[in-house]
Structure formats: structure tokens, C-alpha cells
XYZ file of C-alpha atoms in Angstrom:
591
model
C 15.775 55.176 43.901
C 14.575 58.714 43.118
C 15.086 57.865 39.457
C 12.755 54.837 39.394
C 9.079 54.935 38.420
C 6.804 51.842 38.542
C 3.502 52.152 36.770
C 0.819 50.077 35.031
C -1.687 50.898 32.276
C -5.317 50.166 33.070
C -8.374 50.493 30.782
C -11.493 48.785 29.427
C -11.028 46.085 26.788
C -10.065 47.525 23.365
C -9.255 51.058 24.550
C -5.662 50.861 23.350
C -3.457 49.827 26.272
C -1.140 47.511 24.255
C -0.846 50.082 21.413
C 0.095 52.782 23.861
C 2.715 50.458 25.395
C 4.106 49.830 21.852
C 4.569 53.580 21.282
C 6.231 54.042 24.664
C 8.717 51.309 23.860
C 9.422 52.973 20.462
C 9.961 56.435 21.914
C 12.280 55.196 24.672
C 14.090 53.018 22.046
C 13.701 49.931 24.315
C 12.756 47.833 21.336
C 14.791 47.735 18.125
C 12.984 48.899 14.971
C 13.463 45.430 13.470
C 11.792 43.758 16.478
C 8.907 46.216 16.549
C 5.478 44.812 15.725
C 1.878 45.458 16.939
C 1.139 44.298 20.490
C 4.841 43.619 20.985
C 4.369 42.659 24.661
C 1.662 40.093 23.930
C 3.770 37.026 23.279
C 1.023 34.421 22.885
C -0.338 33.776 19.332
C -3.768 33.642 20.926
C -3.403 37.207 22.183
C -2.376 38.546 18.788
C -5.164 36.693 16.996
C -7.895 37.920 19.274
C -6.390 41.345 19.872
C -6.723 40.955 23.678
C -4.137 40.840 26.432
C -4.518 37.719 28.594
C -1.357 37.979 30.768
C 0.189 41.082 32.250
C 3.755 41.778 30.999
C 6.548 43.699 32.655
C 9.267 45.640 30.785
C 11.876 48.250 31.775
C 12.484 51.473 29.822
C 14.975 54.284 30.121
C 13.724 57.829 29.600
C 15.653 61.085 30.245
C 17.834 59.439 32.870
C 14.871 57.776 34.617
C 14.129 54.013 34.852
C 10.526 53.289 34.030
C 9.074 49.860 34.886
C 5.874 49.339 32.895
C 3.409 46.505 33.635
C 0.806 46.131 30.860
C -2.518 44.720 32.099
C -5.519 42.894 30.493
C -8.843 44.696 30.078
C -11.399 41.909 30.048
C -13.555 41.416 33.184
C -12.349 37.779 33.483
C -8.753 38.769 33.966
C -9.210 41.386 36.692
C -7.090 39.179 38.941
C -4.034 39.874 36.718
C -4.807 43.555 37.066
C -4.835 43.404 40.867
C -1.375 41.773 40.850
C 0.055 44.446 38.560
C -1.436 47.220 40.718
C 0.181 45.657 43.841
C 3.646 46.190 42.279
C 3.181 49.796 41.187
C 3.032 53.319 42.594
C 1.072 54.870 39.737
C -1.352 53.987 36.980
C -2.088 55.444 33.560
C -5.861 55.283 33.075
C -6.631 55.058 29.335
C -10.090 56.035 28.134
C -11.225 55.724 24.474
C -12.359 59.179 23.164
C -14.872 57.510 20.845
C -16.535 55.346 23.547
C -16.089 57.125 26.881
C -15.936 55.642 30.321
C -16.910 51.935 30.401
C -17.740 49.497 33.185
C -14.219 47.995 33.329
C -12.616 51.458 33.448
C -14.519 52.171 36.646
C -13.772 48.855 38.416
C -10.039 48.943 37.541
C -9.860 52.566 38.673
C -11.435 51.782 42.073
C -8.895 48.921 42.461
C -6.021 51.320 41.803
C -7.445 54.009 44.211
C -7.738 51.364 46.965
C -3.954 50.777 46.631
C -3.280 54.592 46.809
C -1.885 54.745 43.279
C -1.337 58.086 41.545
C -3.711 58.186 38.550
C -2.798 59.864 35.234
C -5.913 60.113 33.056
C -5.286 59.762 29.339
C -7.733 60.269 26.436
C -6.745 57.919 23.553
C -7.862 57.790 19.884
C -8.226 61.614 19.715
C -7.306 61.535 15.994
C -10.453 59.587 15.005
C -13.327 61.316 13.199
C -15.983 60.098 15.677
C -13.936 61.094 18.786
C -15.792 63.209 21.409
C -12.947 64.544 23.532
C -14.850 67.286 25.349
C -17.704 65.009 26.312
C -15.448 62.183 27.512
C -13.259 64.670 29.446
C -16.445 65.683 31.324
C -17.027 62.052 32.194
C -13.401 61.668 33.501
C -13.669 64.873 35.582
C -16.901 63.493 37.114
C -15.337 60.163 37.798
C -11.997 61.247 39.169
C -12.653 64.724 40.473
C -9.504 65.959 38.739
C -8.890 69.222 36.927
C -9.558 69.351 33.176
C -5.947 70.328 32.384
C -4.602 67.216 34.129
C -6.165 65.002 31.378
C -3.688 64.229 28.608
C -4.850 63.689 25.032
C -3.007 61.321 22.697
C -3.335 58.938 19.754
C -1.498 55.688 20.513
C -1.685 54.682 16.877
C 0.136 57.732 15.506
C 2.285 58.358 18.610
C 0.989 61.915 19.030
C 0.952 63.064 22.620
C 2.827 60.010 23.968
C 6.012 61.877 24.985
C 3.855 64.147 27.204
C 2.478 61.054 28.903
C 6.063 59.841 29.646
C 6.920 63.281 31.070
C 3.764 63.151 33.259
C 4.791 59.686 34.549
C 8.180 61.072 35.599
C 6.651 64.200 37.191
C 3.443 62.917 38.844
C 4.127 59.376 39.911
C 6.070 59.143 43.229
C 9.375 57.222 43.448
C 9.122 53.849 45.218
C 9.753 53.914 49.003
C 12.147 51.417 50.574
C 15.580 50.999 52.086
C 18.272 49.288 49.975
C 20.241 48.470 53.210
C 17.376 46.816 55.138
C 16.818 43.028 55.184
C 15.640 41.749 51.786
C 11.931 41.821 51.091
C 10.614 41.048 47.606
C 7.007 40.595 46.455
C 6.489 37.842 43.807
C 3.831 39.153 41.361
C 4.147 36.644 38.521
C 5.861 33.427 37.378
C 6.409 31.690 34.053
C 7.566 28.166 33.184
C 10.588 27.628 30.962
C 11.321 24.070 29.912
C 15.120 24.675 30.071
C 15.515 26.947 33.080
C 12.661 25.778 35.302
C 10.367 28.319 36.945
C 11.152 32.001 36.570
C 9.627 34.234 39.239
C 9.035 37.999 38.633
C 9.316 40.119 41.705
C 9.431 43.709 42.989
C 12.106 44.584 45.550
C 10.396 46.459 48.392
C 13.400 46.644 50.763
C 17.048 45.489 50.559
C 19.295 44.371 47.706
C 19.620 40.993 45.979
C 22.893 39.836 44.472
C 23.576 36.952 42.096
C 24.449 33.761 44.047
C 22.656 34.853 47.267
C 20.867 32.204 49.262
C 17.182 33.168 49.298
C 14.079 31.789 51.034
C 10.470 31.886 49.824
C 8.613 32.769 53.087
C 5.233 31.033 52.469
C 6.612 27.721 51.297
C 9.760 27.920 53.512
C 11.939 26.571 50.609
C 15.507 27.811 50.160
C 17.348 28.279 46.825
C 20.473 29.837 45.319
C 19.805 32.853 43.119
C 21.607 31.418 39.999
C 20.619 34.386 37.854
C 18.859 37.645 38.578
C 18.127 40.504 36.178
C 15.740 43.036 34.789
C 13.053 42.573 32.157
C 13.733 44.194 28.866
C 12.047 42.616 25.827
C 14.210 39.593 26.703
C 15.648 38.923 30.156
C 18.826 40.815 30.801
C 21.014 39.552 33.702
C 22.388 41.941 36.347
C 24.783 41.447 39.288
C 22.373 43.085 41.792
C 18.863 44.540 42.012
C 18.063 46.939 44.783
C 14.943 48.354 46.439
C 12.218 49.819 44.192
C 13.168 47.867 41.086
C 11.353 45.053 39.289
C 13.242 41.949 38.179
C 13.330 38.189 37.746
C 14.996 35.311 39.540
C 16.003 31.863 38.136
C 16.935 29.388 40.829
C 16.340 25.997 39.166
C 12.865 25.424 40.761
C 11.287 22.418 39.105
C 7.927 21.875 40.860
C 5.148 24.339 40.138
C 3.662 24.308 43.630
C 6.836 25.807 45.096
C 6.205 29.299 43.712
C 3.146 31.083 45.019
C 2.161 34.388 43.490
C 2.055 36.947 46.307
C 4.852 35.184 48.247
C 7.782 37.095 49.797
C 11.484 36.400 49.000
C 14.092 37.105 51.686
C 17.713 36.223 52.483
C 18.469 33.052 54.425
C 21.326 34.695 56.428
C 19.440 37.930 57.249
C 15.687 37.389 56.935
C 13.023 40.111 57.110
C 10.665 40.295 60.156
C 7.429 39.596 58.342
C 6.125 38.738 54.876
C 4.567 41.473 52.681
C 0.783 41.535 52.632
C 0.192 40.172 49.174
C -3.037 40.498 47.256
C -6.010 38.312 47.823
C -6.154 34.814 46.272
C -8.206 34.626 43.077
C -11.585 33.122 43.718
C -12.803 30.896 40.856
C -16.379 31.766 39.906
C -17.211 29.160 37.197
C -16.531 25.456 37.594
C -16.451 22.844 34.782
C -15.099 19.321 34.402
C -12.174 18.906 31.999
C -11.623 15.337 30.784
C -9.125 13.849 28.325
C -10.649 12.226 25.242
C -8.423 9.170 25.653
C -8.343 7.918 29.271
C -4.631 7.101 29.103
C -3.852 10.886 28.626
C -5.018 11.559 32.256
C -1.512 12.018 33.668
C -0.425 14.176 30.720
C -3.432 16.410 31.302
C -2.426 16.813 34.986
C 1.057 17.818 33.970
C -0.259 20.284 31.369
C -2.672 21.841 33.877
C 0.200 22.272 36.444
C 2.386 24.021 33.865
C -0.485 26.187 32.753
C -1.224 27.154 36.397
C 2.238 28.677 36.574
C 1.498 31.086 33.806
C -2.056 31.594 35.090
C -2.278 31.624 38.794
C -6.065 32.036 38.830
C -6.735 28.517 37.415
C -7.558 25.950 40.099
C -8.145 22.202 39.604
C -8.832 18.970 41.519
C -9.296 15.371 40.357
C -12.776 13.993 39.846
C -14.364 11.084 38.001
C -17.538 10.754 36.012
C -19.526 7.698 34.917
C -19.848 8.973 31.359
C -16.375 10.425 30.854
C -13.971 8.527 33.121
C -11.222 10.344 35.088
C -10.633 14.090 34.736
C -10.387 17.313 36.682
C -12.811 19.832 38.136
C -11.362 23.170 37.156
C -12.235 26.586 38.526
C -12.162 29.534 36.102
C -12.740 33.299 36.570
C -15.349 33.405 33.785
C -16.345 31.953 30.408
C -13.690 33.708 28.400
C -11.083 32.415 30.816
C -12.465 28.890 30.348
C -12.320 29.244 26.552
C -8.706 30.563 26.689
C -7.569 27.681 28.950
C -9.129 25.130 26.596
C -7.416 26.769 23.620
C -4.054 26.933 25.419
C -4.217 23.240 26.429
C -4.725 22.442 22.767
C -2.066 24.704 21.321
C 0.692 24.604 23.914
C 0.341 21.053 25.191
C -1.471 19.304 22.328
C -4.214 18.076 24.718
C -7.712 17.384 23.291
C -10.195 17.745 26.112
C -13.956 17.511 26.710
C -15.437 20.210 28.894
C -18.706 19.692 30.745
C -21.426 22.247 31.348
C -20.047 25.110 33.449
C -21.672 25.865 36.798
C -21.022 27.935 39.933
C -20.474 26.781 43.529
C -23.416 26.598 45.926
C -23.676 26.414 49.705
C -25.936 23.523 50.702
C -27.126 23.487 54.299
C -28.163 20.073 55.618
C -30.816 19.382 58.266
C -28.226 18.452 60.846
C -26.778 21.974 60.699
C -23.767 21.267 58.490
C -22.818 23.177 55.329
C -21.354 21.629 52.140
C -19.830 23.608 49.290
C -21.024 22.022 46.061
C -19.095 22.745 42.808
C -20.561 19.840 40.890
C -24.227 18.695 40.614
C -23.109 15.114 41.203
C -21.872 16.141 44.640
C -25.310 17.227 45.850
C -26.514 15.584 49.127
C -29.771 13.630 48.991
C -32.901 15.741 48.614
C -34.268 14.474 51.939
C -31.250 15.764 53.874
C -31.161 19.268 52.392
C -32.508 22.129 54.524
C -31.836 24.970 52.090
C -29.494 25.872 49.212
C -27.833 29.309 48.892
C -26.495 30.478 45.550
C -23.908 33.209 44.920
C -25.252 36.658 43.893
C -23.325 39.371 42.080
C -23.686 43.152 41.874
C -23.603 43.757 38.079
C -22.982 47.237 36.558
C -24.094 47.789 32.939
C -23.190 51.024 31.212
C -25.105 51.790 28.049
C -26.831 54.533 26.045
C -30.465 55.302 26.858
C -31.661 53.652 23.519
C -31.027 50.094 24.736
C -32.362 50.363 28.287
C -35.588 48.489 27.552
C -34.035 45.302 26.036
C -31.265 45.242 28.634
C -33.725 45.439 31.505
C -35.810 42.687 29.948
C -32.731 40.488 29.667
C -31.519 41.109 33.249
C -34.972 40.706 34.810
C -35.472 37.501 32.788
C -32.280 36.195 34.364
C -33.831 36.742 37.870
C -32.096 40.036 38.296
C -33.285 42.789 40.592
C -32.773 46.425 39.589
C -30.912 48.293 42.390
C -30.607 51.702 40.805
C -30.159 53.499 37.485
C -28.487 56.853 36.990
C -27.265 59.084 34.142
C -23.507 59.338 33.932
C -23.447 62.038 31.233
C -25.451 62.934 28.151
C -27.622 59.914 27.309
C -25.357 57.331 28.942
C -26.653 55.429 31.908
C -25.355 53.057 34.528
C -27.784 50.278 35.611
C -27.003 48.311 38.778
C -28.513 44.819 39.205
C -28.330 42.084 41.836
C -28.267 38.841 39.906
C -27.572 35.134 40.551
C -24.109 34.278 39.247
C -25.433 30.959 37.881
C -27.701 32.804 35.399
C -24.893 34.864 33.764
C -22.486 31.956 33.494
C -23.722 30.496 30.240
C -24.647 33.054 27.610
C -25.425 36.333 29.288
C -22.476 38.295 27.976
C -23.092 37.360 24.303
C -26.745 38.273 24.569
C -25.959 41.568 26.224
C -23.580 42.436 23.362
C -25.989 41.469 20.629
C -29.070 43.326 21.997
C -27.040 46.497 22.605
C -25.239 46.216 19.225
C -21.958 46.091 21.172
C -22.549 49.369 23.054
C -23.178 48.007 26.581
C -20.270 47.282 28.841
C -20.557 44.909 31.735
C -18.685 44.483 35.029
C -19.483 42.626 38.205
C -18.257 41.707 41.673
C -19.446 39.184 44.288
C -22.299 40.195 46.558
C -22.735 37.307 49.031
C -25.005 34.291 49.007
C -28.809 34.159 49.161
C -31.309 31.264 49.701
C -32.814 30.014 46.465
C -35.255 27.412 45.252
C -32.886 25.230 43.195
C -33.345 21.672 41.912
C -30.978 19.213 40.345
C -31.971 18.337 36.794
C -30.784 14.925 35.606
C -30.680 13.653 32.047
C -31.327 9.892 31.572
C -30.489 7.901 28.478
C -32.315 4.553 28.487
C -32.806 4.969 32.196
C -29.008 5.485 32.793
C -28.060 8.862 34.261
C -25.459 10.885 32.317
C -23.757 12.734 35.247
C -21.850 15.097 32.936
C -25.133 16.609 31.679
C -26.639 17.184 35.142
C -27.297 20.827 36.078
C -28.549 22.778 39.029
C -31.298 25.128 37.945
C -34.091 27.236 39.441
C -37.348 25.322 39.872
C -39.266 27.784 37.689
C -36.943 27.231 34.741
C -36.465 23.525 35.189
C -39.327 22.104 33.073
C -38.639 24.398 30.130
C -34.842 23.811 30.323
C -35.310 19.997 30.562
C -37.641 19.968 27.563
C -35.235 22.023 25.432
C -32.321 19.844 26.495
C -34.173 16.639 25.468
C -35.052 18.145 22.077
C -31.481 19.227 21.480
C -30.060 15.809 22.436
C -32.529 14.116 20.111
C -30.992 16.010 17.168
C -27.402 15.225 18.240
C -27.416 11.600 19.311
C -26.582 9.125 16.510
C -29.364 6.531 15.901
C -28.731 2.994 17.147
C -30.385 -0.319 16.297
C -32.720 0.170 19.268
C -34.904 3.087 20.515
C -33.105 5.465 22.828
C -35.241 7.145 25.419
C -33.992 10.608 26.459
C -35.591 11.805 29.696
C -35.152 14.843 31.919
C -35.871 14.152 35.587
C -35.996 16.014 38.917
C -35.411 13.380 41.558
C -37.759 10.503 40.547
C -40.185 12.662 38.578
C -39.792 12.604 34.780
C -40.592 16.070 33.367
C -39.738 15.645 29.650
C -39.075 12.819 27.176
C -37.947 12.408 23.606
C -37.200 9.125 21.683
C -34.508 8.594 19.105
C -36.043 6.043 16.785
C -34.079 2.906 15.907
C -32.456 2.357 12.526
C -34.756 -0.152 10.884
C -34.294 -2.728 8.147
C -37.042 -4.603 6.484
C -36.193 -8.191 7.598
C -39.524 -9.560 6.175
C -38.551 -8.685 2.625
C -37.439 -12.264 1.893
C -40.650 -13.800 3.474
C -43.075 -12.897 0.763
C -46.137 -15.150 0.510
C -46.415 -18.282 2.579
C -47.648 -18.747 6.197
C -47.892 -15.801 8.590
C -46.336 -17.894 11.412
C -42.925 -17.763 9.560
C -43.062 -13.965 9.673
C -44.193 -13.984 13.309
C -41.321 -16.315 14.289
C -38.735 -14.087 12.583
C -40.125 -10.985 14.212
C -40.075 -12.575 17.649
C -36.424 -13.513 17.108
C -35.680 -9.900 16.124
C -37.538 -8.645 19.190
C -35.421 -10.787 21.561
C -32.231 -9.618 19.864
C -33.288 -5.911 20.202
C -34.138 -6.436 23.862
C -30.726 -8.004 24.557
C -29.006 -5.291 22.562
C -30.772 -2.601 24.562
C -29.582 -4.174 27.786
C -25.901 -4.363 26.842
C -25.698 -1.602 24.255
C -24.360 1.737 25.530
C -25.115 5.123 24.106
C -22.121 7.269 23.227
C -22.711 10.996 23.919
C -20.809 13.075 21.313
C -18.741 16.110 22.376
C -21.162 18.290 20.400
C -23.889 17.421 22.926
C -21.943 18.851 25.851
C -21.298 22.030 23.936
C -24.854 22.370 22.695
C -26.187 22.663 26.218
C -24.188 25.927 26.517
C -25.896 27.378 23.493
C -29.412 26.186 24.155
C -31.021 29.526 23.264
């Protein structure tokens, strides 16, 4: 066990984690030259196209007689749950900071997560070969942040490979070996799982105590299910089977599990014959922040969509879903996501991996609604709101947001945050002209387009990170959209009373552009309860029916028009208005 090192790489998005992992795999000759490509650990096409890591990957390397288990982690704020799982399986972390950009919001939040788990931190300065690198200034920031000595910070360029061997040496020297007893009862922590259509569910685990052999009978503690370990092994670029895996190591187990609910990330695996006393304290469950309805375009695809979501949940434990139905869209699921990027990725993966075309409704957050009889209801969907007369108060989730930016953009960023009902908590200089602004903001305000706006007003220089900060009472109203007096539940939103009229008006104007014209007038109305606050009309498609009645008596024309009028009235009663998919998406981009 003294020869094992488990570590992960943490950093802000785009600071070069995956590139550094590529160089490490090259130097330790884990990956053949022929198999080598950029972002070799990112196996989804989506990850390579966007240049981001979505899922953490584990791989084992051999270096100077030591076994190094690397877990690569995502950098985007939406995937911090993946990072927490990787950190739980490691004893050390390589903290990568871009020498051209310095410390960013994500760097700080991932670092605190690692320090909470008592990980040994190795600070690394990447992209030192670039012309606009500022190594001295960024080193000052790291020293301020970590309180480490200047000489402990390693400089490298992940692209050219310069300085990477020194990082591998530091990992061997500084990161402690895993603790554990190979002869104790078996205790393994499941930190990830993937679905394979031929082998069933493959669980990745770290052995904390004990030794697992091929063919052992094992039990998953939380679910209580028992299996035979058909195949166990370690993770190279592909899976490589082994006869046994002992304490301190990271590996995989295939035991022919077919149902996705039987593997819980954070579960403990132990032997049936000689079980351990207690389960390992896993990491906390992911809490979804953004909720949206996901509906199949064809209603007969409902069961296929359920199967696709279950398989996707195996690869992505932070996705939650439950069935719901909507008047406008039929049967579907209410899904919980960690953020908007996560929602976009899930939609894209449903399309690519499972060939599912889906409609997604307007995303919203969950509210605590207190009723007058003292009860509390958690509302994820505006349609689930109790009647107005029964509500005592509504509380909405607040976040503590940290924005790191240069002093030039402070004005516009403050305007943006205060316009989203934010409250400035404090502002302080980190170093030079870089500042950190802390805001308390309602989560509902940042769900739709906050991140895009922040990036555009700061020309990409501001970085943003947040964590939950409890619930606060708020003056919220439910805004309904009516088409010809019929409510379209998929377009309902919960919004602050001050913004409601303006939002309702903009929504009506947008729908007027998007709805196709019918042979009758369509009234688009925005309403709060019974009060209509905005209206637009989509005019009917008209045809000159009097063209053939030239000359003659006016009563002939009158009779024909009356007949038309009756027809239009009947058509309006039975005609229904189809809402195109574009309308649901347009509401997201109202500004």
C-alpha cells in the first residue's frame, strides 16, 4: 500500500486539467502513442466538441515503481457534484491554475471542498509558456489563497509537457499513501457507475479496507442486494481484469446488475460471509437546483423516454426525475438538474445516445409554500401551487454568489446583480486590480440567462460560483398564459410581483410573433389569478369571400357574412391552438 497514490486534478473550467492528464498518461506510457489524442479521457463526443469535461474519469498509471490512480474532474460550476465524488476517493489533489488568468471562482470553491476532506494540495501553475502569462502575479494569488511557500508551487506547460515529470515526482513525495487494512473485513466506496448494454451496470469503487477476489459473494449495504463478483479489475484506458484488488486501490466490478436503481453512488460494498460493521460515510446526495418538464414529442415514446432517463441517470447520478402530466404536452417527466448547462447537456445526450426528441418547458426552481393551516408544500412546478386564498407566505431559495473580475467591469456587474434582486454582501481586492464581489441573490433570477449576460458584459473575464444560502420569504405570484381563454400550463411561471407585468407583456409580444395564424383570432393573455395584465391578438387569416358578390342586393352579402361568422364562432370553439417548440425556448431568451 505504501506504493499507491490516489489523486485528482481540480481547476476552473478551461485551465488545462484534461491536457495535463494527457501529458501524464504519455510520460507514464499508460496510453500507446497510436491511441493518444487530445482529451483522451473524455470519451463522449459532446465533451470533445465543447472542450469541457462532463464526467469524471478514473485511470491507473505506473511511475517509478509507484501505482498512481488519477481521477480527472470537470471544472464547470454545474458539475461540482462530480468533483465532490472524486475528492471522496482521493488522498491528494493537484490544483491547476492558469498563469494567464489567475485564480477564478471555481478554483476557490473546489479548493475548499478538497481542504474539507483533508486532502494534500499540490499547487500547479499551467500555461507558463504563453506570451501573456503572469507567473509571479498568479503565484502571489496562490500564496494568499493557500498560505503555502512560494517554492512549493510548480510551474508547467501541459501543452508542451514541460514541468510535468516534476508534478509526478511531487505526487509521489507529497501525497500520503492510502490508509487501510488489507486483512480487515471488506469495505469499498462506490464513487461512480456506468451502463454497458452487454455487461449490465459496472460500478467503480475504492477499496478502503479488506481485499476483493474474483468470484466473491458481495453485498451492497444500502440496497441490501447480493451479487457474485463475476469480474473485477483496474481501470487503464480500457478495463483490465485482475484476480484481486486490495485496500487503497481503485477498481471496477461487473456482477450482471440489470436494474439501474440497484447501484447507488456513495454505497458501500462488503462480503456476504464476513461483512463490515458499518457503511462508509459517503458524500452528500446531489441537490437539484433547476427543475424543468421533459416531454416526448410523440406521446407513444413515453416509456422509451423513461428507459432512456434511467440509463442516463446511471452515468449521471445528479439527474433526478419523476412522472408528471400537462394539459398542453401530455405525459412526461419533471427533471431536476444542477444548472442550465447540465440541462442542455442532458437534452443533447438524450438526442445523441438514445435518439429521443424532447420538448423542455421553462426551467424553474423549487419554492417552499406555507399554507394558512400551518403546513408546508415544496413546489417544483407552477401548476402545483396551492390556491391563492390558502397561501400564507412563499419562501424562495437564495444563493451566496461569488463573482471574481477585474476592477474595470465592476459597474456593469453590480448593475446586473442588483437588477436581479441581488444584495451586495462585500467586495474585496484579491490582488492587483482583481476583485471578489459577494452577493445574496434569489436562485430563480439566475436560472434563465444570468450566466450568459455576466460573460458578455465582462467580455468573458468574470468568473462565477455559488452555493445555497437558505430560503427567504418573497412576494411571488403565479403568471399564467391563456390562449383563447385556455390556460397553457407549460408556459406558467412563478415570478416576483414587481417583474410580473413587464414579463407578462414581453411574453405576449413574443408569442404573437411565434404562433402560426389560424382562420380565427387568437387572444394571447397574461394573467395573475383572475386579473388580466397583458393582451395581444394574432389576427385571423382572411379571404375575401365577397369577391363573387359584386353588384346586386346588399342582403346577399349580409347573408354570406352571417354564415361566415357562425362558422368562425364554431371553429373558435372546437379549434385548438398548437404551441410550437420555439415558443417554449423563446421564453428562456426573452431579453
